[in-house]
Amino acid sequence: DTAVSQTPKYLVTQMGNDKSIKCEQNLGHDTMYWYKQDSKKFLKIMFSYNNKELIINETVPNRFSPKSPDKAHLNLHINSLELGDSAVYFCASSHRLAGGRLAKNIQYFGAGTRLSVL
Amino acid sequence: DAKTTQPTSMDCAEGRAANLPCNHSTISGNEYVYWYRQIHSQGPQYIIHGLKNNETNEMASLIITEDRKSSTLILPHATLRDTAVYYCIAMYSGGGADGLTFGKGTHLIIQP
């Protein structure tokens, strides 16, 4: 079973359309993320979300919105797609542990969704 | 998160140890050093992390200098499948929902 799965793997669409990318994790994690990797291969955090808070990177346009129906899913909705939205989008998840020397904030990534806006 | 500096690219012969350096001279006392890698066309993969002691797992070893201003990731017996971009990230690991801040990383090329 894939730990963090994203669908679709490839998405080709026209400018102005609205699209969604789905993400599911079966790791029992409580925090999920969306990252964007542009054509120059820079990876940037877009959102991080758990059941208590949504942290938004201030550079993300409000055309992008995360939606979480439950702890195992964090979908990314994009309205009015623009050419500059073409990129690879990665979903990730992590589990926050309290105290001790245990691993914290280790993130597990999906395989990515390659979005092309024409 | 403290800024990190890594070489842009490195080569290593297959079967040899690959040593990837990272400078993080402004790291604060509660920031950990994390290493991730991204193999071409895949999502980033966690490798190892540490605070001040050296760490080892099945993938790699992490050596952190005593002053914590730099660290080295060691892949003991590099294989062709280790060719990837390696990212060193210094960040607080306090359990918050913090996104990772990726820099440009080091493109490690394992030569046959």
PDB file of N, CA, C and O in Angstrom, chain B residues 14 21 23 35 61 76-77 108:
ATOM      1  N   GLU B  14      30.734   4.774  -7.660  1.00  0.00           N
ATOM      2  CA  GLU B  14      29.890   3.714  -7.109  1.00  0.00           C
ATOM      3  C   GLU B  14      30.702   2.832  -6.164  1.00  0.00           C
ATOM      4  O   GLU B  14      31.852   2.481  -6.448  1.00  0.00           O
ATOM      5  N   PRO B  21      28.519  17.730   2.453  1.00  0.00           N
ATOM      6  CA  PRO B  21      28.623  18.736   3.521  1.00  0.00           C
ATOM      7  C   PRO B  21      27.460  19.714   3.519  1.00  0.00           C
ATOM      8  O   PRO B  21      26.810  19.937   2.494  1.00  0.00           O
ATOM      9  N   ASN B  23      26.604  23.593   5.583  1.00  0.00           N
ATOM     10  CA  ASN B  23      26.904  24.638   6.571  1.00  0.00           C
ATOM     11  C   ASN B  23      25.618  25.254   7.081  1.00  0.00           C
ATOM     12  O   ASN B  23      24.716  25.575   6.295  1.00  0.00           O
ATOM     13  N   TRP B  35      17.930  15.786   6.765  1.00  0.00           N
ATOM     14  CA  TRP B  35      18.355  15.531   5.393  1.00  0.00           C
ATOM     15  C   TRP B  35      17.233  14.794   4.660  1.00  0.00           C
ATOM     16  O   TRP B  35      16.685  13.806   5.164  1.00  0.00           O
ATOM     17  N   SER B  61      24.605   7.995   7.627  1.00  0.00           N
ATOM     18  CA  SER B  61      25.082   8.515   8.905  1.00  0.00           C
ATOM     19  C   SER B  61      25.113  10.037   8.822  1.00  0.00           C
ATOM     20  O   SER B  61      25.340  10.598   7.735  1.00  0.00           O
ATOM     21  N   PRO B  76      27.389   5.346   3.047  1.00  0.00           N
ATOM     22  CA  PRO B  76      28.623   4.559   3.184  1.00  0.00           C
ATOM     23  C   PRO B  76      29.066   3.814   1.925  1.00  0.00           C
ATOM     24  O   PRO B  76      30.262   3.699   1.672  1.00  0.00           O
ATOM     25  N   HIS B  77      28.153   3.303   1.165  1.00  0.00           N
ATOM     26  CA  HIS B  77      28.504   2.561  -0.054  1.00  0.00           C
ATOM     27  C   HIS B  77      27.533   2.998  -1.153  1.00  0.00           C
ATOM     28  O   HIS B  77      26.490   2.389  -1.346  1.00  0.00           O
ATOM     29  N   LEU B 108      23.883  15.056  -6.263  1.00  0.00           N
ATOM     30  CA  LEU B 108      24.895  14.011  -6.150  1.00  0.00           C
ATOM     31  C   LEU B 108      24.762  13.059  -7.332  1.00  0.00           C
ATOM     32  O   LEU B 108      23.677  12.498  -7.555  1.00  0.00           O
TER      33      LEU B 108
END
